[in-house]
C-alpha positions as a printed Julia matrix, in Angstrom:
142×3 Matrix{Float64}:
  -2.66  -18.17    9.48
  -6.15  -19.63    9.6
  -8.19  -20.77    6.63
 -11.94  -20.69    6.11
 -13.59  -22.96    3.53
 -15.51  -21.0     0.9
 -16.62  -23.52   -1.73
 -15.74  -26.62   -3.65
 -13.85  -25.88   -6.86
 -16.47  -27.91   -8.73
 -19.26  -25.53   -7.6
 -18.14  -22.72   -9.92
 -17.67  -22.63  -13.66
 -16.73  -19.7   -15.91
 -18.94  -16.66  -15.36
 -20.32  -17.85  -12.03
 -19.95  -16.27   -8.61
 -20.57  -17.14   -5.0
 -20.95  -14.77   -2.05
 -19.52  -15.65    1.36
 -19.01  -13.95    4.71
 -16.12  -13.87    7.15
 -15.09  -11.94   10.25
 -12.29   -9.38   10.23
 -11.45   -7.82   13.56
 -14.86   -8.9    14.83
 -16.75   -7.28   11.96
 -18.73   -9.2     9.35
 -17.34   -8.73    5.82
 -18.96  -10.0     2.63
 -16.77  -11.43   -0.1
 -17.37  -12.79   -3.56
 -15.64  -15.69   -5.25
 -15.75  -15.44   -9.05
 -14.7   -17.79  -11.8
 -13.33  -15.92  -14.82
 -11.95  -17.95  -17.74
 -11.29  -20.87  -15.4
  -9.47  -18.76  -12.81
 -10.9   -18.39   -9.3
 -10.56  -14.95   -7.7
 -11.98  -13.41   -4.53
 -12.75   -9.8    -3.67
 -14.59   -7.92   -0.98
 -18.14   -7.32   -2.21
 -17.77   -3.55   -2.02
 -17.69   -0.97   -4.79
 -14.77    1.45   -4.67
 -16.99    4.41   -5.6
 -19.26    4.15   -2.57
 -19.08    1.36    0.04
 -22.08   -0.59   -1.25
 -22.27   -4.21   -2.45
 -21.4    -4.68   -6.12
 -24.32   -7.02   -6.74
 -27.09   -4.95   -5.13
 -28.08   -8.13   -3.27
 -28.99  -10.29   -6.28
 -25.68  -12.19   -6.72
 -25.08  -10.78  -10.23
 -21.47   -9.66  -10.55
 -20.59  -10.06  -14.23
 -21.54   -7.78  -17.11
 -23.97   -9.31  -19.6
 -21.11  -10.29  -21.92
 -19.22  -11.89  -18.99
 -16.03   -9.9   -19.62
 -16.07   -7.66  -16.53
 -17.36   -7.33  -12.99
 -20.03   -4.66  -12.57
 -21.35   -2.53   -9.73
 -25.11   -2.82  -10.23
 -25.69    0.47   -8.36
 -23.22    2.88  -10.03
 -22.18    1.13  -13.22
 -18.49    0.88  -12.27
 -16.83   -1.78  -14.45
 -13.91   -3.8   -13.07
 -11.35   -6.03  -14.79
 -11.91   -9.48  -13.2
  -8.29  -10.62  -12.9
  -6.92   -7.41  -11.36
  -9.98   -5.78   -9.79
  -9.07   -2.45  -11.44
 -11.97   -0.17  -12.39
 -11.72    0.35  -16.16
 -14.91    2.41  -16.61
 -17.18    4.39  -14.34
 -17.06    6.77  -11.39
 -14.01    5.19   -9.68
 -11.75    4.77  -12.73
  -8.37    3.33  -11.7
  -9.49    2.26   -8.21
  -9.05   -1.39   -7.31
 -11.37   -3.86   -5.61
  -9.95   -5.25   -2.36
  -8.57   -8.68   -3.28
  -8.98  -11.52   -0.81
  -6.28  -14.2    -0.59
  -7.51  -17.68   -1.45
  -5.88  -21.07   -1.59
  -7.02  -24.18   -3.42
  -6.32  -27.53   -1.82
  -7.88  -30.94   -2.43
 -10.75  -29.54   -4.49
 -11.67  -26.94   -1.85
 -11.33  -23.13   -2.08
 -10.15  -21.58    1.18
 -10.03  -17.97    2.33
  -6.59  -17.38    3.86
  -7.47  -15.44    7.01
  -4.79  -13.35    8.65
  -3.57  -11.84    5.38
  -4.71   -8.26    4.83
  -7.16   -7.68    1.98
  -5.41   -6.57   -1.17
  -2.18   -8.34   -0.18
  -0.72  -11.27   -2.1
  -1.05  -14.76   -0.68
   1.68  -15.99    1.68
   3.68  -17.79   -1.02
   3.67  -14.74   -3.28
   4.68  -12.49   -0.38
   7.61  -14.74    0.56
   8.81  -14.78   -3.04
   8.71  -10.97   -3.18
  10.64  -10.68    0.11
  13.27  -13.11   -1.22
  13.61  -11.09   -4.45
  14.0    -7.86   -2.46
  16.74   -9.39   -0.26
  18.59  -10.68   -3.33
  18.45   -7.24   -4.98
  19.84   -5.63   -1.82
  22.61   -8.24   -1.56
  23.57   -7.85   -5.22
  23.61   -4.05   -5.06
  25.77   -4.07   -1.93
  23.29   -1.92   -0.03
  21.95   -2.79    3.37
  18.66   -1.81    4.87
  19.03    0.51    7.87
């Protein structure tokens, strides 16, 4: 797995965002790093209603009250910690989450993990839980 530096943790405070770009399969993809209630999260900068940037190019991602992420074009409103659309034309759809890691004051994009998938540590934990459930139930995967 490769990592790409996105920003310093100190660059973002609550309610702030930062756009970044990366390559996926040779194609340029735009992402957004947001700070919501002290938590850093990253998503592809693409509305789930129509494949257009959420910010309409002006780097504004939060609603005026700072409680949600907003598609400036269509008015879709997303819950910041899950990326789920809670109001608007794509109700229930989810923004594509990007895996990030924080190390030594730097935020890194974890390349090589599919968008929307948990980070490596979370994925390993889930695999371990699944194996333990199978072992305890006596069933084997065929």
